């Protein structure tokens, strides 16, 4: 068996390695739960509890209550075994991938977890085929074969060196066939998994209580017995809860003003801040069916006017970086094609683009954003975009917004002319910043046929296990995205965790996809 190898991703270790910006020195690694469960605050609530329905930040919960065949053990940047004992390609063409499960696996309710459970879980994702859901990740999967109780073989319809990364995403969580319908999403508010924790209780949009799963068999070395996740509407409420000791650590959604304040030691109030460079991105999506956003000249004119640097500085206080490609800095093949093609923001250039297409009136555009997903600056960011576009004299912009749950429904139904999205990677590879957004079925719910990318460049790149050898393919794909201007990258973020001084483990708690592994958190027992 040829073991999956991607040595050239070592440089990503720098991205996934957290550095302490403020806090104290070396501390005991012993854990203590005398003060009860560790409480984590976030502004990113799950949109669903069923892995078959989610291609979003619901994965943050899934990672901790479900189990996948592969994961990222001990800070690795390449997938390693979790529910599996071993996995690897059995051929030199990256077409057949085989996993052998650990012995004696069970779900948290005692039901047997075997190879048939794995096949059932993967097959139902494709069968249910939720719009904008994770079925799009399985485009290269032809069929799943079961050999006995412990062996699962994945037959691919094309070479795909990224398939191990797909299996490591929480979308591929293994579920109990007895509790999850084969043809529809489970909707009773329950979870039956085999991960490090079980879901003790759940209040939609407010709180998830996780307790140690006594039946868990996997790589996670749990440093606590229980974690409570509390969901906030904004950064201010979350930071206030941290300062008042109602939560122990924050994750996702810190406002830039709060980050800047916490970076000043005199303002930290006994709170430590952990910073990670991050590979999160923010971007705009244009709906090709809209009478105005569907025009290439309009999209290019928007790209010519938008001032990313101003947004990064004025709105986000330089806690994010301007982004000129859908592939962020730090990943193989990253380029800056939007800057190369458009240069600095220019109203005169944008006017020429529109005039050449016969558009002389102010273009009416409606921009949509979500109020409670990507942090408190999302509203001010879209106000800044509106002002930039209208100050050019070329656009008349209307802003609209919805909470995430209804926002998702809207973009999946194609209701929005232009809408904002954020992207936290499924896995740290440039493929994952291009493939999810193109094709008839994609993570956006907005079809984007691009045969050159989907049928030529991506298949070529997936034949290559050494990802340092796919730079050319991804540079070409990025240029196609610029030429189409269907997606407009805005900024690349950093990851910040703010925690009370008695909490440790934050420096190890994020996996390469920046998903929090709650089991790494613990209370310090000595100073």
Coordinates of C-alpha atoms in Angstrom, one line a residue:
X1 CA 0.0 0.0 0.0
X2 CA 1.4 3.4 -0.9
X3 CA 0.9 5.8 2.0
X4 CA -0.4 9.2 1.1
X5 CA 2.5 11.7 0.9
X6 CA 2.4 15.5 0.7
X7 CA 5.8 16.5 2.1
X8 CA 5.7 20.0 0.5
X9 CA 2.9 21.1 2.8
X10 CA 5.4 21.4 5.6
X11 CA 5.4 25.2 5.3
X12 CA 1.8 25.1 6.4
X13 CA 3.1 24.2 9.8
X14 CA 3.8 27.9 10.2
X15 CA 0.2 28.7 9.5
X16 CA -1.2 26.2 11.9
X17 CA 1.2 27.0 14.7
X18 CA -0.1 29.5 17.1
X19 CA 2.0 32.1 18.9
X20 CA 1.1 33.8 22.2
X21 CA 0.7 37.5 21.9
X22 CA -0.2 38.2 25.5
X23 CA -0.2 36.0 28.6
X24 CA 2.2 34.3 31.0
X25 CA 5.1 31.9 30.8
X26 CA 5.5 28.1 31.1
X27 CA 2.8 26.4 33.0
X28 CA 1.8 23.0 34.3
X29 CA 0.2 20.8 31.6
X30 CA -2.0 19.1 34.2
X31 CA -5.7 19.6 33.8
X32 CA -8.3 20.4 36.4
X33 CA -12.1 20.5 36.1
X34 CA -12.8 21.8 39.6
X35 CA -14.4 24.8 38.2
X36 CA -16.7 22.9 35.9
X37 CA -16.7 22.6 32.1
X38 CA -14.6 24.9 30.1
X39 CA -16.9 27.4 28.4
X40 CA -16.1 28.5 24.8
X41 CA -17.8 31.5 23.2
X42 CA -18.2 31.9 19.5
X43 CA -20.4 33.9 17.1
X44 CA -20.6 30.9 14.7
X45 CA -23.6 28.8 15.6
X46 CA -24.3 25.6 13.7
X47 CA -26.8 25.7 10.8
X48 CA -27.6 22.0 11.3
X49 CA -26.6 19.0 13.4
X50 CA -26.5 16.5 10.5
X51 CA -23.2 16.2 8.6
X52 CA -25.0 15.4 5.4
X53 CA -26.5 18.9 5.3
X54 CA -23.5 21.1 6.2
X55 CA -20.7 22.6 4.2
X56 CA -20.1 25.5 6.7
X57 CA -18.9 26.2 10.2
X58 CA -21.2 23.7 11.7
X59 CA -18.1 21.6 11.3
X60 CA -16.7 23.2 14.5
X61 CA -19.3 21.2 16.5
X62 CA -19.0 18.1 14.3
X63 CA -15.3 17.8 14.8
X64 CA -15.8 17.3 18.5
X65 CA -18.9 15.0 18.6
X66 CA -18.5 12.9 15.4
X67 CA -15.5 10.9 14.2
X68 CA -13.9 10.7 10.8
X69 CA -11.7 8.0 9.3
X70 CA -8.8 10.5 9.2
X71 CA -8.0 13.6 11.2
X72 CA -4.9 15.7 12.1
X73 CA -3.3 14.0 15.1
X74 CA -0.7 15.7 17.2
X75 CA -0.6 18.9 15.2
X76 CA 0.0 17.2 11.9
X77 CA -0.7 19.1 8.6
X78 CA -1.3 15.8 6.7
X79 CA -4.3 13.6 7.5
X80 CA -3.6 10.7 9.9
X81 CA -5.8 7.8 11.3
X82 CA -8.7 8.5 13.7
X83 CA -11.5 5.9 13.3
X84 CA -9.2 4.2 10.9
X85 CA -6.3 2.2 12.0
X86 CA -4.6 2.8 8.6
X87 CA -5.4 4.3 5.2
X88 CA -3.6 4.7 1.9
X89 CA -3.8 4.5 -1.9
X90 CA -3.4 1.0 -3.2
X91 CA -2.3 2.1 -6.7
X92 CA 0.0 4.6 -8.2
X93 CA -2.7 6.4 -10.0
X94 CA -4.6 7.7 -7.0
X95 CA -7.8 5.9 -8.0
X96 CA -8.3 3.4 -5.1
X97 CA -8.1 4.4 -1.5
X98 CA -8.4 1.8 1.3
X99 CA -9.0 2.2 5.0
X100 CA -8.9 -0.4 7.8
X101 CA -11.0 0.5 10.9
X102 CA -9.8 0.3 14.5
X103 CA -11.1 -2.8 16.3
X104 CA -14.1 -2.6 18.5
X105 CA -15.5 0.8 17.5
X106 CA -18.9 1.8 18.8
X107 CA -21.2 4.8 18.6
X108 CA -21.9 6.7 21.9
X109 CA -25.1 4.7 22.3
X110 CA -23.3 1.4 22.1
X111 CA -24.2 0.5 18.5
X112 CA -21.5 -1.1 16.5
X113 CA -19.5 1.1 14.2
X114 CA -18.2 -0.9 11.3
X115 CA -17.3 -0.6 7.6
X116 CA -21.0 -0.7 6.7
X117 CA -21.6 2.4 8.9
X118 CA -18.9 4.2 7.0
X119 CA -20.3 3.3 3.6
X120 CA -23.8 4.3 4.8
X121 CA -22.6 7.7 6.1
X122 CA -20.8 8.5 2.8
X123 CA -23.5 7.2 0.5
X124 CA -26.3 9.1 2.3
X125 CA -24.4 12.4 1.7
X126 CA -24.5 11.8 -2.1
X127 CA -28.1 10.4 -1.9
X128 CA -29.6 13.3 0.1
X129 CA -27.6 15.8 -2.0
X130 CA -28.5 18.9 -0.1
X131 CA -28.1 22.1 -2.2
X132 CA -24.9 23.7 -1.2
X133 CA -24.1 20.7 1.0
X134 CA -21.0 18.5 1.2
X135 CA -21.9 16.2 -1.7
X136 CA -19.9 18.6 -3.8
X137 CA -16.8 17.3 -2.0
X138 CA -17.4 13.8 -3.3
X139 CA -17.2 14.6 -7.0
X140 CA -14.3 12.2 -7.6
X141 CA -16.0 9.3 -5.7
X142 CA -17.5 6.6 -7.8
X143 CA -18.4 4.0 -5.2
X144 CA -17.7 2.7 -1.7
X145 CA -16.9 -1.0 -1.2
X146 CA -17.1 -2.9 2.1
X147 CA -14.9 -5.9 2.7
X148 CA -15.8 -7.5 6.0
X149 CA -16.4 -5.5 9.2
X150 CA -13.3 -3.4 9.1
X151 CA -12.2 -2.7 5.6
X152 CA -13.6 0.1 3.4
X153 CA -12.4 0.8 -0.2
X154 CA -13.1 4.0 -2.0
X155 CA -13.1 3.7 -5.8
X156 CA -12.6 7.0 -7.5
X157 CA -13.7 8.0 -11.0
X158 CA -10.6 10.1 -11.6
X159 CA -7.2 10.4 -9.8
X160 CA -7.5 12.5 -6.7
X161 CA -4.6 13.1 -4.4
X162 CA -6.7 15.3 -2.3
X163 CA -9.2 12.6 -1.3
X164 CA -7.5 11.8 2.1
X165 CA -8.1 15.5 2.9
X166 CA -11.8 15.1 2.0
X167 CA -12.1 12.1 4.3
X168 CA -10.6 14.2 7.1
X169 CA -13.3 16.9 6.9
X170 CA -16.1 16.8 9.4
X171 CA -18.5 16.5 6.4
X172 CA -17.4 12.9 6.3
X173 CA -18.4 12.2 9.9
X174 CA -19.5 8.7 10.6
X175 CA -23.2 8.4 11.7
X176 CA -25.2 5.6 13.2
X177 CA -27.4 4.1 10.4
X178 CA -30.1 3.4 13.0
X179 CA -30.6 7.1 13.9
X180 CA -29.9 8.8 10.5
X181 CA -32.5 8.4 7.7
X182 CA -30.9 7.2 4.4
X183 CA -32.9 9.7 2.2
X184 CA -33.4 12.8 4.4
X185 CA -31.7 15.0 6.9
X186 CA -32.1 14.1 10.6
X187 CA -34.2 16.8 12.2
X188 CA -34.9 15.7 15.8
X189 CA -32.2 17.8 17.3
X190 CA -30.1 14.8 18.3
X191 CA -26.6 13.6 17.5
X192 CA -25.3 10.0 17.6
X193 CA -21.6 9.9 16.9
X194 CA -18.4 8.3 18.1
X195 CA -16.3 11.4 18.7
X196 CA -14.4 12.5 21.8
X197 CA -17.6 14.1 23.2
X198 CA -21.3 13.4 23.2
X199 CA -23.9 16.1 23.0
X200 CA -25.3 16.4 26.5
X201 CA -27.8 19.1 25.5
X202 CA -28.4 21.6 22.8
X203 CA -30.3 24.8 22.5
X204 CA -30.3 26.1 18.9
X205 CA -28.4 29.3 18.5
X206 CA -27.6 29.5 22.2
X207 CA -25.6 26.6 23.7
X208 CA -24.2 23.2 23.2
X209 CA -23.0 21.1 26.2
X210 CA -20.4 18.5 25.4
X211 CA -19.5 15.7 27.8
X212 CA -16.7 13.1 27.5
X213 CA -17.7 10.1 25.4
X214 CA -16.7 7.0 27.5
X215 CA -16.8 4.8 24.4
X216 CA -14.5 6.9 22.2
X217 CA -11.6 5.1 20.5
X218 CA -9.4 7.5 18.5
X219 CA -6.3 9.6 18.6
X220 CA -7.6 12.6 20.7
X221 CA -6.0 12.9 24.1
X222 CA -8.8 14.7 26.0
X223 CA -7.4 17.2 28.5
X224 CA -10.9 18.0 29.9
X225 CA -14.1 16.1 30.8
X226 CA -16.6 18.6 29.5
X227 CA -16.9 21.7 27.3
X228 CA -19.9 24.1 26.9
X229 CA -20.1 26.2 23.7
X230 CA -22.1 29.4 23.9
X231 CA -23.2 31.2 20.8
X232 CA -23.2 35.0 20.7
X233 CA -24.7 37.5 18.3
X234 CA -21.8 39.8 18.3
X235 CA -18.2 40.3 19.6
X236 CA -19.1 42.9 22.2
X237 CA -21.4 40.5 24.1
X238 CA -18.8 37.7 23.8
X239 CA -15.9 39.8 25.1
X240 CA -18.1 41.1 27.9
X241 CA -18.9 37.6 28.9
X242 CA -15.2 36.7 28.9
X243 CA -14.3 39.7 31.1
X244 CA -17.0 38.8 33.5
X245 CA -15.8 35.1 33.7
X246 CA -19.0 33.8 32.1
X247 CA -16.9 32.1 29.4
X248 CA -13.3 31.0 29.5
X249 CA -12.2 31.4 25.9
X250 CA -13.5 33.0 22.6
X251 CA -13.3 31.5 19.2
X252 CA -14.5 33.1 15.9
X253 CA -16.2 36.5 15.7
X254 CA -13.9 38.8 17.6
X255 CA -14.3 42.4 16.3
X256 CA -11.2 44.2 15.2
X257 CA -11.7 46.9 17.9
X258 CA -11.8 44.2 20.6
X259 CA -8.7 42.5 19.2
X260 CA -6.8 45.9 19.1
X261 CA -7.9 46.5 22.7
X262 CA -6.8 43.1 23.8
X263 CA -3.4 43.5 22.1
X264 CA -2.7 46.4 24.5
X265 CA -1.6 44.6 27.7
X266 CA -2.8 47.4 29.9
X267 CA -6.3 46.9 28.5
X268 CA -6.3 43.1 28.6
X269 CA -7.7 42.8 32.1
X270 CA -6.1 39.4 32.8
X271 CA -7.0 38.1 29.3
X272 CA -4.5 36.4 27.0
X273 CA -4.6 36.7 23.2
X274 CA -3.5 34.0 20.9
X275 CA -2.8 34.9 17.3
X276 CA -2.6 32.7 14.2
X277 CA -1.9 33.9 10.7
X278 CA -4.9 32.1 9.3
X279 CA -6.1 31.1 5.9
X280 CA -9.7 32.3 6.2
X281 CA -10.9 34.4 3.3
X282 CA -13.9 36.8 2.6
X283 CA -15.3 37.4 -0.9
X284 CA -18.3 38.5 -2.9
X285 CA -20.4 36.2 -5.1
X286 CA -22.2 37.5 -8.2
X287 CA -25.4 35.8 -9.4
X288 CA -25.2 35.3 -13.2
X289 CA -29.0 35.1 -13.4
X290 CA -29.4 38.7 -12.1
X291 CA -29.9 41.2 -14.9
X292 CA -27.1 43.4 -13.7
X293 CA -24.8 41.2 -11.7
X294 CA -24.9 38.8 -14.6
X295 CA -23.1 41.2 -16.9
X296 CA -19.4 40.7 -17.1
X297 CA -18.7 44.4 -17.5
X298 CA -20.6 45.2 -14.3
X299 CA -18.6 42.6 -12.3
X300 CA -15.3 43.9 -13.7
X301 CA -16.3 47.5 -12.9
X302 CA -17.0 46.5 -9.3
X303 CA -13.7 44.8 -9.1
X304 CA -12.0 47.9 -10.5
X305 CA -13.6 50.2 -7.8
X306 CA -13.4 48.1 -4.6
X307 CA -10.6 49.3 -2.3
X308 CA -9.6 46.3 -0.3
X309 CA -6.8 48.1 1.5
X310 CA -9.2 50.7 2.8
X311 CA -11.6 48.0 4.1
X312 CA -8.7 46.2 5.8
X313 CA -7.4 49.3 7.5
X314 CA -10.5 51.3 8.2
X315 CA -13.0 48.6 9.1
X316 CA -10.8 45.8 10.3
X317 CA -8.0 47.9 11.8
X318 CA -5.4 45.9 9.9
X319 CA -6.4 42.6 11.6
X320 CA -6.9 41.3 8.1
X321 CA -4.9 41.6 4.9
X322 CA -6.2 42.6 1.4
X323 CA -6.6 39.6 -0.8
X324 CA -6.2 39.6 -4.6
X325 CA -6.9 35.9 -5.3
X326 CA -9.3 33.2 -4.1
X327 CA -6.2 31.2 -3.1
X328 CA -4.7 32.9 0.0
X329 CA -1.1 33.7 0.7
X330 CA 0.8 30.8 2.3
X331 CA -0.6 28.1 0.0
X332 CA 1.0 26.5 -3.0
X333 CA 0.4 28.5 -6.2
X334 CA -0.9 31.7 -4.6
X335 CA -0.8 34.7 -7.0
X336 CA -2.3 38.2 -7.0
X337 CA -4.2 38.2 -10.4
X338 CA -6.8 40.8 -9.3
X339 CA -4.1 43.3 -8.5
X340 CA -2.1 42.4 -11.6
X341 CA -5.2 42.9 -13.9
X342 CA -6.8 45.9 -12.1
X343 CA -4.1 47.6 -10.1
X344 CA -5.2 50.2 -7.7
X345 CA -8.9 51.2 -7.4
X346 CA -9.9 53.5 -10.3
X347 CA -13.2 55.1 -11.1
X348 CA -12.1 56.2 -14.6
X349 CA -11.0 52.7 -15.5
X350 CA -14.3 51.3 -14.2
X351 CA -16.3 53.9 -16.3
X352 CA -14.4 52.8 -19.4
X353 CA -15.3 49.2 -18.7
X354 CA -19.0 50.0 -18.5
X355 CA -19.0 52.4 -21.4
X356 CA -17.4 49.8 -23.7
X357 CA -20.3 47.5 -22.8
X358 CA -22.9 50.3 -23.6
X359 CA -23.8 50.9 -20.0
X360 CA -24.0 54.6 -19.2
X361 CA -26.6 54.7 -16.4
X362 CA -25.8 54.2 -12.7
X363 CA -26.0 50.4 -12.2
X364 CA -28.5 49.3 -9.5
X365 CA -27.1 46.5 -7.3
X366 CA -28.4 44.9 -4.2
X367 CA -25.7 43.5 -1.9
X368 CA -26.6 40.9 0.8
X369 CA -24.7 40.0 3.9
X370 CA -25.4 37.9 7.0
X371 CA -25.7 39.6 10.4
X372 CA -24.4 36.9 12.7
X373 CA -21.8 34.6 11.0
X374 CA -18.5 36.3 10.3
X375 CA -18.2 38.8 13.1
X376 CA -19.4 42.3 14.1
X377 CA -17.5 44.1 11.2
X378 CA -19.6 42.5 8.5
X379 CA -22.2 45.3 8.6
X380 CA -19.6 48.1 8.6
X381 CA -17.7 46.3 5.8
X382 CA -20.8 46.3 3.5
X383 CA -21.5 49.9 4.4
X384 CA -17.9 50.7 3.3
X385 CA -18.5 48.7 0.0
X386 CA -21.7 50.6 -0.6
X387 CA -19.9 53.9 -0.1
X388 CA -17.0 53.0 -2.3
X389 CA -19.3 51.9 -5.2
X390 CA -21.6 54.9 -4.9
X391 CA -18.8 57.4 -4.5
X392 CA -17.6 56.3 -8.0
X393 CA -20.9 57.7 -9.4
X394 CA -21.3 54.4 -11.3
X395 CA -23.5 52.4 -8.9
X396 CA -26.6 52.7 -6.8
X397 CA -26.4 50.2 -4.0
X398 CA -29.0 48.7 -1.7
X399 CA -27.9 46.7 1.3
X400 CA -29.9 43.9 2.7
X401 CA -29.1 41.3 5.4
X402 CA -30.5 38.3 7.2
X403 CA -29.4 36.0 10.1
X404 CA -27.3 33.0 8.9
X405 CA -30.0 30.4 8.9
X406 CA -32.3 32.2 6.6
X407 CA -29.4 33.8 4.7
X408 CA -28.3 30.3 3.6
X409 CA -31.7 29.5 2.2
X410 CA -31.7 32.7 0.2
X411 CA -28.4 32.2 -1.6
X412 CA -29.1 28.5 -2.2
X413 CA -32.3 29.6 -3.9
X414 CA -30.5 32.2 -6.0
X415 CA -32.3 35.1 -4.5
X416 CA -29.3 37.4 -4.1
X417 CA -27.8 39.5 -6.9
X418 CA -24.5 39.9 -5.0
X419 CA -23.8 38.4 -1.6
X420 CA -20.9 38.1 0.8
X421 CA -19.4 34.8 2.0
X422 CA -16.5 33.7 4.1
X423 CA -14.5 30.6 3.6
X424 CA -12.8 28.5 6.3
X425 CA -10.9 25.8 4.4
X426 CA -12.0 22.2 4.4
X427 CA -8.4 21.3 4.1
X428 CA -5.1 23.3 3.6
X429 CA -4.7 22.9 -0.2
X430 CA -5.3 25.4 -3.1
X431 CA -7.7 22.9 -4.5
X432 CA -10.1 23.7 -1.7
X433 CA -10.2 27.4 -2.6
X434 CA -11.2 26.7 -6.2
X435 CA -13.0 23.4 -6.5
X436 CA -15.9 24.2 -4.0
X437 CA -16.9 27.3 -6.0
X438 CA -17.1 26.0 -9.5
X439 CA -19.4 23.4 -11.3
X440 CA -23.1 23.0 -11.5
X441 CA -23.1 21.9 -7.8
X442 CA -21.0 23.9 -5.5
X443 CA -20.8 25.3 -1.9
X444 CA -22.5 28.5 -3.0
X445 CA -25.7 27.1 -4.4
X446 CA -25.0 29.2 -7.5
X447 CA -24.0 27.2 -10.5
X448 CA -20.6 28.2 -12.0
X449 CA -19.7 26.1 -15.0
X450 CA -16.0 26.4 -15.8
X451 CA -15.0 23.4 -17.9
X452 CA -11.4 24.4 -18.2
X453 CA -11.1 24.4 -14.4
X454 CA -13.4 21.4 -13.6
X455 CA -12.5 19.1 -16.5
X456 CA -8.8 20.0 -17.2
X457 CA -6.9 21.9 -14.5
X458 CA -8.3 20.3 -11.3
X459 CA -8.1 16.7 -12.7
X460 CA -4.5 17.4 -13.8
X461 CA -3.5 18.7 -10.3
X462 CA -5.2 15.8 -8.5
X463 CA -2.9 13.2 -10.2
X464 CA 0.0 14.8 -8.4
X465 CA 0.6 13.7 -4.7
X466 CA 3.5 16.2 -4.4
X467 CA 1.6 19.4 -4.3
X468 CA 4.6 21.5 -5.0
X469 CA 4.3 20.3 -8.6
X470 CA 0.8 21.8 -9.2
X471 CA 1.7 25.5 -9.2
X472 CA 1.0 26.0 -12.9
X473 CA -2.5 24.5 -12.8
X474 CA -3.6 26.7 -10.0
X475 CA -2.1 29.8 -11.4
X476 CA -4.1 29.2 -14.6
X477 CA -7.3 28.5 -12.6
X478 CA -6.8 31.7 -10.6
X479 CA -6.5 33.7 -13.8
X480 CA -9.8 32.1 -15.2
X481 CA -11.5 33.2 -12.0
X482 CA -10.3 36.8 -12.6
X483 CA -11.4 36.8 -16.2
X484 CA -14.9 35.6 -15.2
X485 CA -15.1 37.9 -12.2
X486 CA -17.8 35.7 -10.7
X487 CA -16.1 35.8 -7.3
X488 CA -14.3 38.8 -5.9
X489 CA -11.9 38.1 -3.0
X490 CA -11.7 40.9 -0.4
X491 CA -9.5 39.9 2.5
X492 CA -7.5 37.2 4.2
X493 CA -8.0 36.9 7.9
X494 CA -6.1 35.9 10.9
X495 CA -7.3 33.7 13.8
X496 CA -7.5 35.2 17.2
X497 CA -8.4 33.4 20.4
X498 CA -8.9 35.4 23.6
X499 CA -8.9 33.4 26.9
X500 CA -8.7 33.9 30.6
X501 CA -5.3 33.5 32.1
X502 CA -6.1 30.1 33.7
X503 CA -6.9 28.5 30.3
X504 CA -4.2 26.7 28.3
X505 CA -4.1 24.6 25.2
X506 CA -5.1 27.4 22.8
X507 CA -1.8 27.1 21.0
X508 CA -2.7 23.6 20.0
X509 CA -6.4 23.8 19.7
X510 CA -6.8 24.7 16.0
X511 CA -6.4 22.0 13.3
X512 CA -5.1 23.0 9.8
X513 CA -8.6 23.9 8.7
X514 CA -8.8 26.3 11.8
X515 CA -11.4 24.1 13.5
X516 CA -11.2 24.1 17.2
X517 CA -10.4 20.7 18.8
X518 CA -12.0 21.3 22.2
X519 CA -10.2 18.4 23.8
X520 CA -6.9 20.4 23.8
X521 CA -8.2 23.0 26.3
X522 CA -7.5 22.7 30.0
X523 CA -7.2 24.8 33.1
X524 CA -3.8 25.5 34.5
X525 CA -3.1 24.1 37.9
X526 CA 0.1 26.0 38.7
X527 CA 1.9 29.2 37.7

